[in-house]
Amino acid sequence: MLNFWTSAGNCTVVDWKNFMRDVCAEHLNRNPVVIGGVGHTVEIDECMLVRRKYRRGHRVRHQWVFGAVDIGTTQGFMIPVDNRDAATLLPIIQKHILPGTTIMSDMWAAYNNLQHIGYAHITVNHTLKFLDAVMHATTNHIDSVWQKAKQAHKRRYGTHRHLLSTYLAEFIWCRKFPETAFQQLTVDIRQQYPLSVTLYIV
């Protein structure tokens, strides 16, 4: 996005990249991703994005991220979470996934009550297989999204924990506007940083 800053110093480029990610994050704050609905299928899963490699290096607190993708629209969300329990995940699901959605997941216990809060719920047991031949349940789509997010994470040689949410926001924002990213970026900047014009009458 900022390859044209070829003559800028490293600090300047980093500052501008941080600014662009903040713009993406603010867009999602103002326009929360809502996916699914009747007739839609959404896959959900959790992924650990911050950990020690091969159990080496300084100790770091594991960082889990909860995510979902609508397999029809390919839109989704990723949110860092401190816990993977029902008290944490179910409110996120209710905020970002419309009632009536068919949700596919693994057999993580936090999802056990989805059918009681307005969703159809289909599970796949990953200890046995990755596709339920009867119900056609799978999490292959969200797994593919995790793979792309991890590839971006590796290209950066890791991510500072305090910047993780903005990197995830940038990733989701780019998926939301794959063909119109530059145009949307200019719109978001204008909305978030409106020009203040003062008229002086002489």
PDB file of C-alpha atoms in Angstrom:
ATOM      1  CA  MET A   1       0.000   0.000   0.000  1.00  0.00           C
ATOM      2  CA  LEU A   2       2.884   2.333   0.694  1.00  0.00           C
ATOM      3  CA  ASN A   3       5.437   1.176  -1.836  1.00  0.00           C
ATOM      4  CA  PHE A   4       5.459   4.656  -3.381  1.00  0.00           C
ATOM      5  CA  TRP A   5       7.226   5.998  -0.263  1.00  0.00           C
ATOM      6  CA  THR A   6      10.556   4.843  -1.651  1.00  0.00           C
ATOM      7  CA  SER A   7      12.458   7.930  -0.570  1.00  0.00           C
ATOM      8  CA  ALA A   8      11.031   8.127   2.937  1.00  0.00           C
ATOM      9  CA  GLY A   9      12.950   7.037   6.010  1.00  0.00           C
ATOM     10  CA  ASN A  10      12.103   3.794   7.754  1.00  0.00           C
ATOM     11  CA  CYS A  11      10.454   5.545  10.698  1.00  0.00           C
ATOM     12  CA  THR A  12       8.286   7.611   8.361  1.00  0.00           C
ATOM     13  CA  VAL A  13       7.135   4.518   6.473  1.00  0.00           C
ATOM     14  CA  VAL A  14       6.357   2.680   9.723  1.00  0.00           C
ATOM     15  CA  ASP A  15       4.366   5.662  11.018  1.00  0.00           C
ATOM     16  CA  TRP A  16       2.346   5.844   7.821  1.00  0.00           C
ATOM     17  CA  LYS A  17       1.664   2.110   7.852  1.00  0.00           C
ATOM     18  CA  ASN A  18       0.477   2.383  11.441  1.00  0.00           C
ATOM     19  CA  PHE A  19      -1.757   5.283  10.418  1.00  0.00           C
ATOM     20  CA  MET A  20      -3.269   3.285   7.547  1.00  0.00           C
ATOM     21  CA  ARG A  21      -3.988   0.328   9.846  1.00  0.00           C
ATOM     22  CA  ASP A  22      -5.611   2.682  12.354  1.00  0.00           C
ATOM     23  CA  VAL A  23      -7.855   3.962   9.556  1.00  0.00           C
ATOM     24  CA  CYS A  24      -8.874   0.376   8.734  1.00  0.00           C
ATOM     25  CA  ALA A  25      -9.535  -0.378  12.407  1.00  0.00           C
ATOM     26  CA  GLU A  26     -11.656   2.752  12.850  1.00  0.00           C
ATOM     27  CA  HIS A  27     -13.693   1.860   9.759  1.00  0.00           C
ATOM     28  CA  LEU A  28     -14.547  -1.499  11.336  1.00  0.00           C
ATOM     29  CA  ASN A  29     -15.342   0.179  14.657  1.00  0.00           C
ATOM     30  CA  ARG A  30     -17.803   2.456  12.880  1.00  0.00           C
ATOM     31  CA  ASN A  31     -19.100  -0.304  10.620  1.00  0.00           C
ATOM     32  CA  PRO A  32     -18.948  -3.585  12.567  1.00  0.00           C
ATOM     33  CA  VAL A  33     -18.871  -6.667  10.383  1.00  0.00           C
ATOM     34  CA  VAL A  34     -22.187  -8.525  10.507  1.00  0.00           C
ATOM     35  CA  ILE A  35     -22.424 -11.746   8.516  1.00  0.00           C
ATOM     36  CA  GLY A  36     -24.748 -14.681   8.037  1.00  0.00           C
ATOM     37  CA  GLY A  37     -28.536 -14.739   8.198  1.00  0.00           C
ATOM     38  CA  VAL A  38     -31.205 -17.160   7.108  1.00  0.00           C
ATOM     39  CA  GLY A  39     -29.902 -19.299   4.265  1.00  0.00           C
ATOM     40  CA  HIS A  40     -26.264 -18.487   5.066  1.00  0.00           C
ATOM     41  CA  THR A  41     -23.617 -20.810   6.479  1.00  0.00           C
ATOM     42  CA  VAL A  42     -20.828 -19.432   8.648  1.00  0.00           C
ATOM     43  CA  GLU A  43     -17.762 -21.329   9.855  1.00  0.00           C
ATOM     44  CA  ILE A  44     -16.258 -20.332  13.213  1.00  0.00           C
ATOM     45  CA  ASP A  45     -12.993 -21.268  14.888  1.00  0.00           C
ATOM     46  CA  GLU A  46     -10.256 -20.058  17.215  1.00  0.00           C
ATOM     47  CA  CYS A  47      -6.582 -19.760  16.353  1.00  0.00           C
ATOM     48  CA  MET A  48      -3.455 -19.031  18.383  1.00  0.00           C
ATOM     49  CA  LEU A  49      -1.423 -16.342  16.601  1.00  0.00           C
ATOM     50  CA  VAL A  50       1.127 -15.468  19.290  1.00  0.00           C
ATOM     51  CA  ARG A  51       3.265 -18.184  20.844  1.00  0.00           C
ATOM     52  CA  ARG A  52       6.883 -19.165  21.389  1.00  0.00           C
ATOM     53  CA  LYS A  53       8.344 -20.984  18.396  1.00  0.00           C
ATOM     54  CA  TYR A  54       9.455 -24.505  19.301  1.00  0.00           C
ATOM     55  CA  ARG A  55       8.993 -23.443  22.966  1.00  0.00           C
ATOM     56  CA  ARG A  56      12.146 -21.318  22.667  1.00  0.00           C
ATOM     57  CA  GLY A  57      12.853 -17.665  23.312  1.00  0.00           C
ATOM     58  CA  HIS A  58      11.464 -15.402  25.995  1.00  0.00           C
ATOM     59  CA  ARG A  59       8.163 -16.397  27.514  1.00  0.00           C
ATOM     60  CA  VAL A  60       5.141 -14.741  25.940  1.00  0.00           C
ATOM     61  CA  ARG A  61       1.470 -14.987  26.816  1.00  0.00           C
ATOM     62  CA  HIS A  62      -0.448 -16.944  24.234  1.00  0.00           C
ATOM     63  CA  GLN A  63      -2.882 -14.861  22.206  1.00  0.00           C
ATOM     64  CA  TRP A  64      -6.011 -16.503  20.871  1.00  0.00           C
ATOM     65  CA  VAL A  65      -8.057 -15.001  18.060  1.00  0.00           C
ATOM     66  CA  PHE A  66     -11.685 -15.884  17.374  1.00  0.00           C
ATOM     67  CA  GLY A  67     -12.836 -15.704  13.782  1.00  0.00           C
ATOM     68  CA  ALA A  68     -15.671 -16.485  11.404  1.00  0.00           C
ATOM     69  CA  VAL A  69     -16.285 -16.491   7.663  1.00  0.00           C
ATOM     70  CA  ASP A  70     -19.516 -16.571   5.655  1.00  0.00           C
ATOM     71  CA  ILE A  71     -18.819 -19.222   3.037  1.00  0.00           C
ATOM     72  CA  GLY A  72     -21.251 -17.583   0.606  1.00  0.00           C
ATOM     73  CA  THR A  73     -19.982 -13.999   0.743  1.00  0.00           C
ATOM     74  CA  THR A  74     -16.400 -14.764   1.986  1.00  0.00           C
ATOM     75  CA  GLN A  75     -16.784 -11.877   4.465  1.00  0.00           C
ATOM     76  CA  GLY A  76     -15.767 -12.409   8.063  1.00  0.00           C
ATOM     77  CA  PHE A  77     -14.127 -11.099  11.192  1.00  0.00           C
ATOM     78  CA  MET A  78     -11.201 -11.800  13.533  1.00  0.00           C
ATOM     79  CA  ILE A  79     -11.138 -10.651  17.150  1.00  0.00           C
ATOM     80  CA  PRO A  80      -8.380 -11.202  19.763  1.00  0.00           C
ATOM     81  CA  VAL A  81      -9.810 -12.838  22.885  1.00  0.00           C
ATOM     82  CA  ASP A  82      -8.415 -13.469  26.344  1.00  0.00           C
ATOM     83  CA  ASN A  83     -10.503 -16.613  26.870  1.00  0.00           C
ATOM     84  CA  ARG A  84     -12.198 -19.204  24.696  1.00  0.00           C
ATOM     85  CA  ASP A  85     -15.097 -19.883  27.035  1.00  0.00           C
ATOM     86  CA  ALA A  86     -18.782 -19.455  26.227  1.00  0.00           C
ATOM     87  CA  ALA A  87     -19.011 -16.247  28.263  1.00  0.00           C
ATOM     88  CA  THR A  88     -16.455 -14.681  25.911  1.00  0.00           C
ATOM     89  CA  LEU A  89     -17.340 -16.193  22.544  1.00  0.00           C
ATOM     90  CA  LEU A  90     -21.154 -16.262  22.543  1.00  0.00           C
ATOM     91  CA  PRO A  91     -21.591 -12.453  22.885  1.00  0.00           C
ATOM     92  CA  ILE A  92     -19.170 -11.971  19.969  1.00  0.00           C
ATOM     93  CA  ILE A  93     -21.164 -14.447  17.893  1.00  0.00           C
ATOM     94  CA  GLN A  94     -24.436 -12.685  18.710  1.00  0.00           C
ATOM     95  CA  LYS A  95     -22.954  -9.288  17.822  1.00  0.00           C
ATOM     96  CA  HIS A  96     -21.436 -10.273  14.489  1.00  0.00           C
ATOM     97  CA  ILE A  97     -23.527 -13.221  13.196  1.00  0.00           C
ATOM     98  CA  LEU A  98     -27.211 -12.767  12.400  1.00  0.00           C
ATOM     99  CA  PRO A  99     -29.845 -15.063  13.945  1.00  0.00           C
ATOM    100  CA  GLY A 100     -31.017 -17.882  11.711  1.00  0.00           C
ATOM    101  CA  THR A 101     -27.491 -18.576  10.458  1.00  0.00           C
ATOM    102  CA  THR A 102     -26.275 -22.143  10.122  1.00  0.00           C
ATOM    103  CA  ILE A 103     -22.988 -22.234  12.050  1.00  0.00           C
ATOM    104  CA  MET A 104     -20.365 -24.902  11.488  1.00  0.00           C
ATOM    105  CA  SER A 105     -17.662 -25.483  14.077  1.00  0.00           C
ATOM    106  CA  ASP A 106     -15.504 -28.061  15.734  1.00  0.00           C
ATOM    107  CA  MET A 107     -16.711 -29.634  18.968  1.00  0.00           C
ATOM    108  CA  TRP A 108     -15.310 -26.980  21.322  1.00  0.00           C
ATOM    109  CA  ALA A 109     -17.548 -26.917  24.408  1.00  0.00           C
ATOM    110  CA  ALA A 110     -18.102 -23.148  24.287  1.00  0.00           C
ATOM    111  CA  TYR A 111     -20.330 -23.654  21.230  1.00  0.00           C
ATOM    112  CA  ASN A 112     -22.670 -26.204  22.812  1.00  0.00           C
ATOM    113  CA  ASN A 113     -25.569 -23.786  23.317  1.00  0.00           C
ATOM    114  CA  LEU A 114     -25.610 -22.134  19.899  1.00  0.00           C
ATOM    115  CA  GLN A 115     -28.841 -23.896  18.973  1.00  0.00           C
ATOM    116  CA  HIS A 116     -30.497 -22.316  22.023  1.00  0.00           C
ATOM    117  CA  ILE A 117     -29.704 -18.711  21.029  1.00  0.00           C
ATOM    118  CA  GLY A 118     -31.079 -18.609  17.524  1.00  0.00           C
ATOM    119  CA  TYR A 119     -28.650 -20.568  15.357  1.00  0.00           C
ATOM    120  CA  ALA A 120     -28.606 -23.911  13.593  1.00  0.00           C
ATOM    121  CA  HIS A 121     -25.410 -25.641  14.685  1.00  0.00           C
ATOM    122  CA  ILE A 122     -23.501 -28.386  12.876  1.00  0.00           C
ATOM    123  CA  THR A 123     -20.247 -29.817  14.227  1.00  0.00           C
ATOM    124  CA  VAL A 124     -17.322 -31.802  12.863  1.00  0.00           C
ATOM    125  CA  ASN A 125     -15.108 -33.946  15.071  1.00  0.00           C
ATOM    126  CA  HIS A 126     -11.553 -33.086  14.015  1.00  0.00           C
ATOM    127  CA  THR A 127     -10.110 -35.972  15.988  1.00  0.00           C
ATOM    128  CA  LEU A 128     -11.794 -38.300  13.487  1.00  0.00           C
ATOM    129  CA  LYS A 129     -12.113 -36.349  10.227  1.00  0.00           C
ATOM    130  CA  PHE A 130     -12.190 -32.852   8.723  1.00  0.00           C
ATOM    131  CA  LEU A 131     -15.432 -33.315   6.775  1.00  0.00           C
ATOM    132  CA  ASP A 132     -18.651 -34.842   8.044  1.00  0.00           C
ATOM    133  CA  ALA A 133     -19.834 -36.922   5.095  1.00  0.00           C
ATOM    134  CA  VAL A 134     -23.437 -36.945   6.340  1.00  0.00           C
ATOM    135  CA  MET A 135     -23.980 -33.314   7.410  1.00  0.00           C
ATOM    136  CA  HIS A 136     -21.192 -31.922   5.157  1.00  0.00           C
ATOM    137  CA  ALA A 137     -19.843 -30.017   8.147  1.00  0.00           C
ATOM    138  CA  THR A 138     -16.351 -28.616   7.771  1.00  0.00           C
ATOM    139  CA  THR A 139     -14.191 -25.707   8.873  1.00  0.00           C
ATOM    140  CA  ASN A 140     -11.998 -25.717   5.765  1.00  0.00           C
ATOM    141  CA  HIS A 141     -12.979 -22.168   4.773  1.00  0.00           C
ATOM    142  CA  ILE A 142     -12.068 -20.532   8.087  1.00  0.00           C
ATOM    143  CA  ASP A 143      -8.924 -22.684   8.203  1.00  0.00           C
ATOM    144  CA  SER A 144      -7.943 -21.214   4.829  1.00  0.00           C
ATOM    145  CA  VAL A 145      -8.454 -17.697   6.190  1.00  0.00           C
ATOM    146  CA  TRP A 146      -6.290 -18.522   9.225  1.00  0.00           C
ATOM    147  CA  GLN A 147      -3.560 -19.762   6.874  1.00  0.00           C
ATOM    148  CA  LYS A 148      -3.545 -16.464   4.960  1.00  0.00           C
ATOM    149  CA  ALA A 149      -3.467 -14.468   8.204  1.00  0.00           C
ATOM    150  CA  LYS A 150      -0.569 -16.561   9.503  1.00  0.00           C
ATOM    151  CA  GLN A 151       1.355 -16.061   6.264  1.00  0.00           C
ATOM    152  CA  ALA A 152       1.059 -12.295   6.688  1.00  0.00           C
ATOM    153  CA  HIS A 153       2.116 -12.700  10.320  1.00  0.00           C
ATOM    154  CA  LYS A 154       5.241 -14.643   9.295  1.00  0.00           C
ATOM    155  CA  ARG A 155       6.170 -12.092   6.615  1.00  0.00           C
ATOM    156  CA  ARG A 156       6.353  -9.501   9.393  1.00  0.00           C
ATOM    157  CA  TYR A 157       8.529 -11.853  11.513  1.00  0.00           C
ATOM    158  CA  GLY A 158       5.780 -11.768  14.111  1.00  0.00           C
ATOM    159  CA  THR A 159       3.519  -9.032  15.404  1.00  0.00           C
ATOM    160  CA  HIS A 160       3.765  -6.862  18.502  1.00  0.00           C
ATOM    161  CA  ARG A 161       0.865  -7.813  20.741  1.00  0.00           C
ATOM    162  CA  HIS A 162      -0.356  -4.223  21.096  1.00  0.00           C
ATOM    163  CA  LEU A 163      -0.560  -3.931  17.287  1.00  0.00           C
ATOM    164  CA  LEU A 164      -2.267  -7.280  16.662  1.00  0.00           C
ATOM    165  CA  SER A 165      -5.809  -5.880  16.619  1.00  0.00           C
ATOM    166  CA  THR A 166      -4.929  -3.289  13.953  1.00  0.00           C
ATOM    167  CA  TYR A 167      -3.126  -5.870  11.810  1.00  0.00           C
ATOM    168  CA  LEU A 168      -6.217  -8.072  11.989  1.00  0.00           C
ATOM    169  CA  ALA A 169      -8.410  -5.079  11.158  1.00  0.00           C
ATOM    170  CA  GLU A 170      -6.262  -4.352   8.094  1.00  0.00           C
ATOM    171  CA  PHE A 171      -6.543  -7.993   7.003  1.00  0.00           C
ATOM    172  CA  ILE A 172     -10.352  -7.995   7.324  1.00  0.00           C
ATOM    173  CA  TRP A 173     -10.669  -4.529   5.743  1.00  0.00           C
ATOM    174  CA  CYS A 174      -8.665  -5.660   2.685  1.00  0.00           C
ATOM    175  CA  ARG A 175     -10.912  -8.715   2.317  1.00  0.00           C
ATOM    176  CA  LYS A 176     -13.953  -6.430   2.525  1.00  0.00           C
ATOM    177  CA  PHE A 177     -12.694  -4.125  -0.254  1.00  0.00           C
ATOM    178  CA  PRO A 178     -10.572  -6.331  -2.547  1.00  0.00           C
ATOM    179  CA  GLU A 179     -11.255  -4.323  -5.724  1.00  0.00           C
ATOM    180  CA  THR A 180     -11.766  -0.808  -4.358  1.00  0.00           C
ATOM    181  CA  ALA A 181      -9.193  -0.554  -1.565  1.00  0.00           C
ATOM    182  CA  PHE A 182      -7.637   2.762  -2.604  1.00  0.00           C
ATOM    183  CA  GLN A 183     -10.976   4.464  -3.234  1.00  0.00           C
ATOM    184  CA  GLN A 184     -12.351   3.212   0.086  1.00  0.00           C
ATOM    185  CA  LEU A 185      -9.216   4.324   1.908  1.00  0.00           C
ATOM    186  CA  THR A 186      -9.678   7.878   0.680  1.00  0.00           C
ATOM    187  CA  VAL A 187     -13.335   7.776   1.759  1.00  0.00           C
ATOM    188  CA  ASP A 188     -12.418   6.521   5.234  1.00  0.00           C
ATOM    189  CA  ILE A 189      -9.718   9.169   5.670  1.00  0.00           C
ATOM    190  CA  ARG A 190     -12.130  11.937   4.659  1.00  0.00           C
ATOM    191  CA  GLN A 191     -14.751  10.652   7.087  1.00  0.00           C
ATOM    192  CA  GLN A 192     -12.361  10.170   9.985  1.00  0.00           C
ATOM    193  CA  TYR A 193     -10.365  13.367   9.426  1.00  0.00           C
ATOM    194  CA  PRO A 194     -12.805  15.917   7.986  1.00  0.00           C
ATOM    195  CA  LEU A 195     -11.361  19.229   6.874  1.00  0.00           C
ATOM    196  CA  SER A 196     -12.186  22.113   9.161  1.00  0.00           C
ATOM    197  CA  VAL A 197     -12.747  25.262   7.110  1.00  0.00           C
ATOM    198  CA  THR A 198     -13.045  28.655   8.740  1.00  0.00           C
ATOM    199  CA  LEU A 199     -14.482  31.506   6.675  1.00  0.00           C
ATOM    200  CA  TYR A 200     -13.249  34.988   7.378  1.00  0.00           C
ATOM    201  CA  ILE A 201     -15.479  37.813   6.215  1.00  0.00           C
ATOM    202  CA  VAL A 202     -13.555  41.030   5.583  1.00  0.00           C
TER     203      VAL A 202
END
